[in-house]
Coordinates of N, CA and C in Angstrom, one line a residue:
X1 N 0.9 -1.2 0.0 CA 0.0 -0.1 0.1 C 0.8 1.1 -0.1
X2 N 0.6 2.1 -0.7 CA 1.4 3.3 -1.0 C 0.5 4.7 -0.4
X3 N 1.3 5.3 0.5 CA 0.5 6.3 1.2 C 0.7 7.6 0.3
X4 N -0.2 8.4 -0.4 CA -0.2 9.1 -1.2 C 0.7 10.5 -0.8
X5 N 0.5 10.9 0.6 CA 0.9 12.2 0.9 C 2.3 12.1 1.3
X6 N 2.8 11.0 1.7 CA 4.2 10.7 2.0 C 5.2 9.7 0.9
X7 N 4.4 9.3 0.1 CA 5.1 8.3 -1.0 C 5.5 7.0 -0.2
X8 N 5.2 6.9 1.2 CA 5.9 5.6 1.5 C 5.0 4.3 1.2
X9 N 5.7 3.4 0.9 CA 5.1 2.1 0.5 C 5.3 1.1 1.7
X10 N 4.3 0.8 2.0 CA 4.2 -0.2 3.3 C 3.6 -1.6 2.8
X11 N 4.3 -2.7 3.0 CA 3.8 -4.1 3.1 C 2.5 -4.4 3.7
X12 N 1.6 -5.2 3.4 CA 0.7 -5.8 4.0 C 1.0 -6.9 4.9
X13 N 0.5 -7.2 6.0 CA 0.6 -8.5 6.7 C 0.0 -9.9 6.0
X14 N 0.4 -10.8 6.4 CA -0.1 -12.0 5.6 C -1.6 -12.4 5.8
X15 N -2.2 -11.6 7.0 CA -3.3 -12.1 7.4 C -4.2 -10.7 7.4
X16 N -4.1 -10.1 8.5 CA -4.9 -8.7 8.7 C -3.9 -7.7 9.0
X17 N -4.3 -6.5 8.4 CA -3.5 -5.3 8.6 C -4.3 -4.2 9.0
X18 N -4.1 -3.7 10.4 CA -5.0 -2.7 11.1 C -4.5 -1.3 10.4
X19 N -5.4 -0.4 10.2 CA -5.1 1.1 9.6 C -5.8 1.9 10.7
X20 N -4.8 3.0 10.8 CA -5.6 4.2 11.8 C -4.4 5.1 12.3
X21 N -5.0 6.0 13.2 CA -4.1 7.0 13.7 C -3.5 6.7 15.1
X22 N -4.0 5.4 15.7 CA -3.5 5.1 17.0 C -2.2 4.5 16.9
X23 N -1.5 4.4 18.1 CA 0.0 3.7 18.2 C -0.2 2.3 17.9
X24 N -1.2 1.6 18.3 CA -1.0 0.1 18.1 C -1.5 -0.5 17.0
X25 N -1.6 0.3 15.9 CA -1.9 -0.2 14.5 C -0.8 -0.7 13.5
X26 N -1.0 -1.5 12.6 CA 0.1 -1.7 11.8 C 0.6 -0.6 10.8
X27 N -0.4 -0.1 10.2 CA 0.0 1.2 9.4 C -0.8 2.3 10.1
X28 N 0.2 3.2 10.5 CA -0.3 4.5 11.2 C -0.5 6.0 10.2
X29 N -1.6 6.3 10.2 CA -1.7 7.6 9.3 C -2.0 8.8 10.3
X30 N -1.0 9.6 10.0 CA -1.2 10.8 10.9 C -2.0 12.0 10.3
X31 N -3.4 11.9 10.4 CA -4.4 12.7 9.8 C -5.4 12.5 10.7
X32 N -5.8 14.0 11.2 CA -6.9 14.0 12.2 C -8.3 13.6 11.8
X33 N -8.5 13.4 10.3 CA -9.8 12.7 9.8 C -9.7 11.1 9.9
X34 N -8.6 10.7 10.4 CA -8.6 9.1 10.5 C -8.8 8.8 12.1
X35 N -9.7 7.7 12.1 CA -9.7 7.1 13.6 C -8.6 6.4 14.0
X36 N -8.5 6.3 15.5 CA -7.5 5.4 16.0 C -7.4 4.2 15.5
X37 N -8.6 3.4 15.4 CA -8.6 2.2 14.8 C -9.7 2.4 13.6
X38 N -9.1 2.5 12.4 CA -10.0 3.0 11.3 C -10.8 1.9 10.3
X39 N -9.6 1.0 10.2 CA -10.0 -0.3 9.2 C -9.0 -1.3 9.1
X40 N -9.5 -2.3 8.6 CA -8.6 -3.5 8.5 C -8.5 -4.0 6.9
X41 N -7.2 -4.6 6.7 CA -7.1 -5.0 5.2 C -6.8 -6.4 5.4
X42 N -7.7 -7.1 4.9 CA -7.6 -8.7 5.3 C -7.3 -9.2 3.9
X43 N -6.2 -10.3 3.9 CA -5.7 -11.1 3.0 C -6.1 -12.4 3.0
X44 N -6.8 -13.2 2.1 CA -7.2 -14.6 2.2 C -6.9 -15.2 0.9
X45 N -5.8 -15.8 0.8 CA -5.3 -16.4 -0.4 C -5.0 -15.4 -1.5
X46 N -5.5 -15.4 -2.7 CA -5.1 -14.4 -3.6 C -5.8 -13.1 -3.6
X47 N -7.2 -13.0 -2.5 CA -7.8 -11.8 -2.5 C -7.5 -10.9 -1.2
X48 N -7.9 -9.7 -1.5 CA -7.7 -8.7 -0.4 C -8.8 -7.9 -0.3
X49 N -9.3 -7.6 0.9 CA -10.3 -6.7 1.0 C -10.3 -5.7 2.4
X50 N -11.0 -4.6 2.2 CA -10.7 -3.9 3.3 C -12.2 -3.6 4.1
X51 N -12.2 -3.5 5.4 CA -13.3 -3.7 6.2 C -13.1 -2.3 7.0
X52 N -14.4 -1.2 6.9 CA -14.5 -0.2 7.5 C -14.8 -0.7 9.1
X53 N -14.1 -0.2 10.2 CA -14.5 -0.4 11.2 C -15.6 0.1 12.0
X54 N -16.4 1.1 11.3 CA -17.5 1.7 11.7 C -17.4 2.7 12.9
X55 N -16.1 3.1 13.3 CA -15.7 3.9 14.5 C -15.5 5.2 14.2
X56 N -15.4 5.7 12.9 CA -15.1 7.2 12.6 C -16.4 7.9 11.9
X57 N -16.6 9.0 12.0 CA -17.5 9.8 11.3 C -17.1 10.0 9.9
X58 N -16.1 9.7 9.5 CA -15.4 9.8 8.1 C -15.5 8.8 7.3
X59 N -15.3 7.6 7.8 CA -15.6 6.4 7.0 C -14.4 6.2 5.9
X60 N -14.6 5.2 5.3 CA -13.6 4.4 4.2 C -14.3 4.5 2.8
X61 N -13.5 4.9 1.9 CA -13.9 4.9 0.4 C -13.0 4.3 -0.6
X62 N -13.6 3.8 -1.5 CA -12.6 2.9 -2.5 C -13.0 3.4 -3.9
X63 N -11.9 4.2 -4.5 CA -12.2 5.2 -5.5 C -13.4 5.8 -5.5
X64 N -13.3 6.7 -4.3 CA -14.4 7.6 -4.1 C -15.6 7.3 -3.6
X65 N -15.9 5.9 -3.4 CA -17.3 5.3 -3.2 C -17.2 4.9 -1.7
X66 N -18.3 5.4 -0.8 CA -18.1 4.9 0.5 C -18.5 3.4 0.6
X67 N -17.7 2.5 1.6 CA -17.9 1.3 1.6 C -18.1 0.7 3.0
X68 N -18.5 -0.4 3.3 CA -18.5 -1.0 4.5 C -17.4 -2.1 4.5
X69 N -17.4 -2.8 3.5 CA -16.4 -4.1 3.1 C -16.3 -4.4 1.8
X70 N -15.1 -4.3 1.2 CA -15.1 -4.4 -0.3 C -13.8 -5.2 -0.9
X71 N -14.0 -5.9 -1.9 CA -12.8 -6.7 -2.2 C -11.8 -5.5 -3.2
X72 N -10.6 -5.7 -3.1 CA -9.8 -4.8 -3.7 C -9.0 -5.3 -5.0
X73 N -8.8 -4.2 -5.9 CA -8.2 -4.6 -7.0 C -6.8 -3.8 -7.1
X74 N -6.0 -4.4 -8.0 CA -4.7 -3.7 -8.1 C -4.7 -2.4 -8.6
X75 N -4.3 -1.3 -8.0 CA -4.6 0.2 -8.5 C -5.4 0.8 -7.8
X76 N -6.4 0.3 -7.0 CA -7.5 0.9 -6.4 C -6.7 1.9 -5.4
X77 N -7.7 3.1 -5.2 CA -7.5 4.1 -4.2 C -8.3 3.7 -2.9
X78 N -7.8 3.8 -1.9 CA -8.5 3.6 -0.7 C -8.2 4.8 0.2
X79 N -9.4 5.5 0.7 CA -9.4 6.9 1.4 C -10.1 6.4 2.9
X80 N -8.9 6.7 3.8 CA -9.5 6.3 5.1 C -9.8 8.0 5.7
X81 N -10.9 8.3 5.8 CA -11.0 9.9 6.1 C -10.7 10.4 4.6
X82 N -9.5 11.5 4.9 CA -9.0 12.2 3.8 C -7.6 11.7 3.4
X83 N -7.1 10.7 4.2 CA -5.9 10.2 3.8 C -6.0 9.1 2.8
X84 N -5.3 9.3 1.5 CA -5.3 8.5 0.3 C -4.2 7.6 0.3
X85 N -4.7 6.3 -0.1 CA -3.5 5.3 -0.3 C -3.9 4.5 -1.5
X86 N -2.9 3.8 -2.2 CA -3.1 3.1 -3.4 C -2.6 1.8 -3.3
X87 N -3.3 1.0 -3.7 CA -3.0 -0.6 -3.7 C -2.3 -0.8 -4.6
X88 N -1.1 -1.8 -4.5 CA -0.5 -2.4 -5.6 C 0.0 -3.9 -5.3
X89 N 0.3 -4.5 -6.4 CA 0.8 -6.1 -6.2 C -0.4 -6.9 -5.9
X90 N -1.5 -6.6 -6.0 CA -2.6 -7.5 -5.8 C -2.9 -8.4 -7.0
X91 N -2.8 -9.7 -7.1 CA -3.0 -10.4 -8.3 C -4.5 -10.2 -8.8
X92 N -4.4 -10.4 -10.1 CA -5.9 -10.2 -10.9 C -6.7 -11.6 -10.8
X93 N -7.8 -11.2 -10.2 CA -8.8 -12.7 -10.2 C -10.3 -12.3 -10.7
X94 N -11.0 -13.4 -10.9 CA -12.4 -13.0 -11.3 C -13.2 -12.9 -10.3
X95 N -13.1 -11.5 -9.8 CA -14.0 -11.1 -8.6 C -14.7 -9.9 -9.0
X96 N -15.9 -9.6 -8.9 CA -16.5 -8.4 -9.3 C -16.2 -7.4 -8.2
X97 N -15.4 -6.3 -8.3 CA -15.0 -5.5 -7.4 C -16.1 -4.5 -7.0
X98 N -17.2 -4.4 -7.7 CA -18.2 -3.5 -7.5 C -19.3 -3.9 -6.4
X99 N -19.2 -5.3 -6.1 CA -20.0 -6.1 -5.2 C -19.4 -6.2 -3.9
X100 N -20.0 -5.5 -2.8 CA -19.5 -5.6 -1.3 C -19.6 -6.9 -0.9
X101 N -18.7 -7.4 -0.1 CA -18.8 -8.7 0.5 C -20.1 -8.9 1.3
X102 N -20.8 -9.9 1.3 CA -22.0 -9.9 2.0 C -21.8 -9.9 3.6
X103 N -22.5 -9.1 4.2 CA -22.5 -9.2 5.7 C -23.3 -10.2 6.3
X104 N -23.0 -10.5 7.6 CA -23.9 -11.1 8.3 C -25.5 -10.9 8.2
X105 N -26.2 -11.5 8.3 CA -27.8 -11.1 8.1 C -28.1 -10.6 9.5
X106 N -28.6 -9.5 9.7 CA -29.1 -8.9 11.0 C -30.4 -9.6 11.5
X107 N -30.3 -9.9 12.8 CA -31.6 -10.6 13.4 C -32.7 -9.9 13.5
X108 N -34.1 -10.0 13.5 CA -35.3 -9.3 13.8 C -35.1 -8.7 15.1
X109 N -35.4 -7.3 15.0 CA -35.2 -6.7 16.5 C -36.6 -6.0 16.6
X110 N -36.8 -5.9 17.9 CA -38.1 -4.9 18.4 C -37.5 -3.6 18.3
X111 N -38.6 -2.6 18.5 CA -38.1 -1.3 18.4 C -37.5 -1.0 19.8
X112 N -37.7 -1.6 20.9 CA -37.2 -1.2 22.1 C -35.7 -1.7 22.0
X113 N -35.7 -3.3 21.6 CA -34.0 -3.4 21.2 C -33.1 -2.6 20.4
X114 N -33.9 -2.0 19.2 CA -33.1 -1.0 18.7 C -32.7 0.2 19.5
X115 N -33.5 0.6 20.5 CA -33.1 1.8 21.3 C -32.2 1.5 22.2
X116 N -32.3 0.1 22.7 CA -30.9 -0.4 23.5 C -29.7 -0.4 23.0
X117 N -29.6 -0.9 21.7 CA -28.5 -0.8 20.9 C -28.0 0.5 20.6
X118 N -28.9 1.3 20.1 CA -28.4 2.9 20.0 C -27.8 3.3 21.0
X119 N -28.3 3.3 22.2 CA -27.9 3.9 23.6 C -26.5 3.1 23.8
X120 N -26.6 1.7 23.6 CA -25.0 1.1 23.9 C -24.2 1.7 23.1
X121 N -24.3 1.8 21.7 CA -23.3 2.1 21.1 C -23.1 3.8 20.7
X122 N -23.9 4.4 21.6 CA -23.6 5.9 21.3 C -22.3 6.5 21.7
X123 N -21.7 6.1 22.8 CA -20.4 6.6 23.3 C -19.3 6.2 22.1
X124 N -19.4 5.0 21.5 CA -18.5 4.6 20.5 C -18.8 5.6 19.2
X125 N -19.7 6.1 19.1 CA -20.1 6.9 17.8 C -20.2 8.4 17.9
X126 N -19.8 8.9 19.4 CA -19.7 10.1 19.6 C -18.4 10.8 19.4
X127 N -17.5 10.1 19.2 CA -16.2 10.6 19.2 C -15.4 9.8 18.0
X128 N -14.1 10.2 17.7 CA -13.4 9.5 16.6 C -12.9 8.4 17.1
X129 N -12.4 8.4 18.3 CA -11.9 7.2 18.9 C -12.9 6.3 19.5
X130 N -12.6 4.9 19.8 CA -13.5 4.0 20.4 C -13.5 4.0 21.6
X131 N -14.6 4.2 22.3 CA -14.4 4.2 23.9 C -15.6 3.2 24.2
X132 N -15.5 2.8 25.5 CA -16.2 1.8 26.0 C -17.8 1.9 25.9
X133 N -18.6 0.9 25.5 CA -20.0 1.3 25.2 C -20.8 1.5 26.7
X134 N -22.1 2.0 26.4 CA -22.7 2.6 27.7 C -23.1 1.4 28.6
X135 N -23.0 1.7 29.8 CA -23.3 0.3 30.9 C -24.8 0.3 30.8
X136 N -25.2 -0.8 31.7 CA -26.7 -1.0 31.7 C -27.5 0.2 32.4
X137 N -26.8 0.8 33.4 CA -27.3 2.0 34.1 C -27.6 2.9 33.2
X138 N -26.3 3.3 32.4 CA -26.5 4.6 31.4 C -27.8 4.4 30.6
X139 N -27.8 3.3 29.8 CA -29.0 3.1 29.1 C -30.3 3.0 29.6
X140 N -30.4 2.6 30.9 CA -31.6 2.7 31.6 C -31.8 4.3 32.0
X141 N -30.9 5.3 32.4 CA -31.0 6.3 32.5 C -31.5 7.2 31.3
X142 N -31.1 6.7 30.1 CA -31.3 7.4 29.0 C -32.7 7.1 28.4
X143 N -33.0 5.8 28.4 CA -34.4 5.3 28.2 C -35.5 5.7 29.2
X144 N -35.0 5.9 30.4 CA -36.1 6.0 31.5 C -36.8 4.5 31.7
X145 N -36.2 3.8 31.8 CA -36.5 2.3 32.4 C -35.7 1.9 33.4
X146 N -36.0 0.5 33.9 CA -35.3 0.1 34.8 C -34.0 -0.7 34.6
X147 N -33.1 -0.6 35.4 CA -31.8 -1.2 34.9 C -32.0 -2.8 34.7
X148 N -33.0 -3.4 35.4 CA -33.3 -4.7 35.4 C -33.7 -4.9 34.0
X149 N -34.7 -4.2 33.6 CA -35.0 -4.5 32.1 C -34.3 -4.4 31.2
X150 N -33.3 -3.2 31.1 CA -32.0 -3.3 30.2 C -31.2 -4.4 30.1
X151 N -31.0 -5.0 31.4 CA -30.3 -6.2 31.5 C -30.8 -7.5 30.6
X152 N -32.3 -7.5 30.9 CA -33.1 -8.5 30.2 C -33.0 -8.3 28.8
X153 N -33.1 -7.0 28.1 CA -32.9 -6.8 26.8 C -31.5 -7.2 26.1
X154 N -30.5 -6.8 27.0 CA -29.1 -7.3 26.6 C -28.9 -8.8 26.5
X155 N -29.5 -9.3 27.3 CA -29.5 -10.9 27.4 C -30.1 -11.6 26.1
X156 N -31.0 -10.7 25.8 CA -31.6 -11.4 24.5 C -31.1 -10.9 23.3
X157 N -30.4 -9.7 23.3 CA -29.6 -9.5 22.2 C -28.4 -10.0 22.0
X158 N -27.7 -10.6 23.3 CA -26.5 -11.5 23.2 C -27.1 -12.6 22.4
X159 N -28.2 -13.4 22.6 CA -28.7 -14.5 22.2 C -28.8 -14.3 20.8
X160 N -29.7 -13.3 20.3 CA -29.7 -12.9 18.8 C -28.3 -12.7 17.9
X161 N -27.4 -12.1 18.5 CA -26.4 -11.8 17.8 C -25.3 -12.8 18.1
X162 N -25.3 -13.8 18.9 CA -24.7 -14.9 19.2 C -23.4 -14.6 19.7
X163 N -23.5 -13.8 20.7 CA -22.3 -13.3 21.6 C -22.1 -14.2 22.8
X164 N -21.0 -15.1 22.7 CA -20.8 -16.0 23.9 C -20.4 -15.4 25.2
X165 N -20.8 -15.8 26.2 CA -20.5 -15.4 27.6 C -18.8 -15.1 27.8
X166 N -18.6 -14.4 28.5 CA -17.2 -14.0 28.7 C -16.9 -12.4 28.9
X167 N -15.5 -12.0 29.1 CA -15.4 -10.8 29.2 C -15.8 -9.9 28.0
X168 N -16.1 -8.6 28.5 CA -16.3 -7.6 27.5 C -17.3 -8.0 26.4
X169 N -18.8 -8.5 27.1 CA -19.6 -8.9 26.3 C -20.1 -7.8 25.7
X170 N -20.4 -6.8 26.5 CA -21.3 -5.5 26.0 C -20.4 -4.8 24.8
X171 N -19.0 -5.1 24.9 CA -18.1 -4.3 23.9 C -18.0 -5.0 22.6
X172 N -18.3 -6.7 22.8 CA -18.5 -7.3 21.5 C -19.7 -7.1 20.8
X173 N -20.8 -7.0 21.6 CA -22.1 -6.8 20.9 C -22.2 -5.5 20.3
X174 N -21.6 -4.3 21.1 CA -21.5 -3.1 20.3 C -20.5 -3.2 19.0
X175 N -19.5 -3.9 19.0 CA -18.8 -3.9 17.7 C -19.4 -4.5 16.8
X176 N -20.0 -5.9 17.2 CA -20.8 -6.4 16.0 C -22.1 -5.5 15.3
X177 N -22.5 -4.8 16.2 CA -23.8 -4.1 15.8 C -23.3 -2.9 14.9
X178 N -22.3 -2.2 15.1 CA -21.5 -1.2 14.4 C -21.0 -1.8 13.1
X179 N -20.3 -3.1 13.2 CA -19.7 -3.6 11.9 C -21.1 -4.1 10.8
X180 N -22.0 -4.3 11.4 CA -23.1 -4.6 10.5 C -23.9 -3.4 10.0
X181 N -23.5 -2.3 10.6 CA -24.2 -0.8 9.9 C -25.6 -0.7 10.6
X182 N -25.7 -1.5 11.5 CA -27.3 -1.1 12.3 C -27.4 0.1 13.0
X183 N -26.2 0.7 13.3 CA -26.1 2.1 14.1 C -25.1 2.8 13.2
X184 N -25.3 4.1 13.2 CA -24.5 5.0 12.5 C -23.7 6.0 13.3
X185 N -22.7 6.6 13.0 CA -22.2 7.8 13.8 C -23.2 8.9 13.7
X186 N -23.3 9.6 14.9 CA -24.2 10.7 15.0 C -23.4 12.0 14.4
X187 N -24.3 12.7 13.5 CA -23.9 14.0 13.2 C -23.6 15.1 14.0
X188 N -22.5 15.9 13.9 CA -22.1 16.8 14.7 C -23.2 17.9 14.9
X189 N -23.6 18.3 16.1 CA -24.5 19.2 16.6 C -23.8 20.4 17.0
X190 N -23.8 21.5 16.5 CA -23.3 22.9 16.6 C -24.2 23.7 17.5
X191 N -23.8 24.0 18.8 CA -24.5 24.7 19.6 C -23.9 25.9 19.9
X192 N -24.4 27.0 19.8 CA -23.9 28.5 20.2 C -23.3 28.3 21.7
X193 N -22.0 28.8 21.9 CA -21.3 28.9 23.2 C -22.1 29.6 24.1
X194 N -22.6 28.9 25.4 CA -23.2 29.6 26.3 C -24.8 29.6 26.3
X195 N -25.2 28.7 25.3 CA -26.6 28.8 25.0 C -27.0 27.3 25.0
X196 N -28.0 26.8 25.7 CA -28.6 25.6 25.5 C -29.3 25.0 24.2
X197 N -29.5 24.0 24.0 CA -30.4 23.7 22.7 C -31.9 24.2 23.1
X198 N -32.7 24.7 22.1 CA -33.9 25.1 22.3 C -35.0 24.3 23.2
X199 N -34.7 22.9 22.9 CA -35.6 22.2 23.8 C -35.1 21.6 25.0
X200 N -34.0 22.2 25.4 CA -33.4 21.9 26.7 C -32.7 20.4 26.8
X201 N -32.5 19.7 25.4 CA -32.0 18.4 25.4 C -30.5 18.5 25.1
X202 N -29.7 17.5 25.6 CA -28.2 17.5 25.4 C -28.3 17.0 23.9
X203 N -27.4 17.6 22.8 CA -27.3 17.2 21.5 C -26.9 15.7 21.3
X204 N -27.7 15.1 20.5 CA -27.3 13.6 20.2 C -28.0 12.6 21.1
X205 N -28.6 13.1 22.2 CA -29.2 12.2 23.2 C -30.6 12.6 23.4
X206 N -31.4 11.3 23.2 CA -32.8 11.2 23.3 C -33.5 11.2 24.6
X207 N -34.3 12.0 25.2 CA -35.0 11.7 26.1 C -34.4 11.3 27.4
X208 N -33.1 11.4 27.9 CA -32.6 11.0 29.1 C -33.4 11.6 30.3
X209 N -33.3 10.9 31.4 CA -34.0 11.3 32.7 C -33.6 12.6 33.0
X210 N -32.4 13.1 32.9 CA -31.9 14.4 33.2 C -32.5 15.5 32.5
X211 N -32.6 15.3 31.0 CA -32.9 16.3 29.9 C -34.5 16.4 30.2
X212 N -35.3 15.3 30.8 CA -36.6 15.3 30.6 C -37.0 16.2 32.0
X213 N -36.1 16.0 33.2 CA -36.2 16.8 34.2 C -35.9 18.3 34.0
X214 N -35.1 18.7 33.1 CA -34.5 19.8 33.0 C -35.8 20.9 32.4
X215 N -36.7 20.2 31.6 CA -37.9 20.8 31.1 C -38.9 21.3 32.1
X216 N -39.6 22.2 31.9 CA -40.9 22.5 32.8 C -41.8 21.3 32.8
X217 N -42.4 20.6 33.9 CA -43.2 19.6 33.9 C -44.5 19.9 33.7
X218 N -45.2 19.1 32.9 CA -46.7 19.5 32.7 C -47.6 19.1 33.8
X219 N -48.6 19.8 34.0 CA -49.7 19.7 35.1 C -50.2 18.1 35.2
X220 N -50.6 17.8 33.9 CA -50.9 16.4 34.0 C -50.0 15.2 34.1
X221 N -48.7 15.5 34.1 CA -47.6 14.5 34.4 C -47.5 14.7 35.8
X222 N -47.4 15.6 36.4 CA -47.2 15.4 37.8 C -48.4 15.6 39.0
X223 N -49.6 16.1 38.2 CA -50.7 16.0 39.2 C -50.8 17.3 40.0
X224 N -49.8 18.3 39.5 CA -50.0 19.5 40.2 C -50.9 20.4 39.4
X225 N -51.5 21.5 40.3 CA -52.4 22.7 39.7 C -51.4 23.3 39.1
X226 N -51.7 23.9 37.7 CA -50.8 25.2 37.1 C -51.0 26.4 38.3
X227 N -49.9 27.2 38.5 CA -50.1 28.4 39.3 C -50.8 29.4 38.5
X228 N -51.6 30.1 39.3 CA -52.4 31.1 38.6 C -51.3 32.4 38.2
X229 N -52.0 32.9 37.0 CA -51.0 34.1 36.3 C -51.4 35.1 37.4
X230 N -50.4 36.2 37.2 CA -50.5 37.4 38.0 C -51.9 38.1 37.8
X231 N -52.4 38.2 36.6 CA -53.4 38.9 36.1 C -54.7 38.3 36.7
X232 N -54.7 37.0 36.9 CA -55.8 36.1 37.4 C -56.0 36.2 39.1
X233 N -55.0 36.9 39.7 CA -55.0 36.7 41.2 C -55.9 37.9 41.6
X234 N -56.7 37.8 42.7 CA -57.3 39.0 43.4 C -56.4 39.9 44.2
X235 N -56.8 41.1 44.2 CA -56.1 42.0 45.0 C -56.3 41.8 46.4
X236 N -55.4 41.8 47.3 CA -55.7 41.6 48.6 C -55.9 42.9 49.3

């Protein structure tokens, strides 16, 4: 792979080559548009394909087209964010490069399960770098449900996505969901400095308990009678 900005030619590893801005990747690209762990380049026999990790707002493109996972040909230009790289030395095979590799079929999900997954992955999609997914308590606070209910939903989601028991189970579920494209990075929300959003909510967060309490409660929600207006009060 030839990095166009520097002209540096980097050989690919025999199996998986990680690409990103972080210190632990195989090919490091010093570009702010590149995520710390941005993509993987996978070699399987004579075939080479690139996999976007889904952890960056800027995505991965092949010859200008955004991709999730795509077979590469000799001479393809792969863009990680705005960093451009050209592939070379790939043997020609009878593979249609315009067809993305098939992803695993997503299981059927209820609307509440989609809400739980969105809340689970929100921390990872709110910044360029991967961070730990939300905890059950965080999800419960955002969706205004009990923590026990969230844990039941997570147990069903582990089964649906075939996430085996073990350490970092929430992280493995979040990685699988992001890789399948079921949740996407949030668009940046620009709020003038010193001014909260008009609806009193935190940008990118739907209906958390904190933001709901921040707004004025309605009388029919609390059971309290609305205070009389000054004009309606009798003079003492």
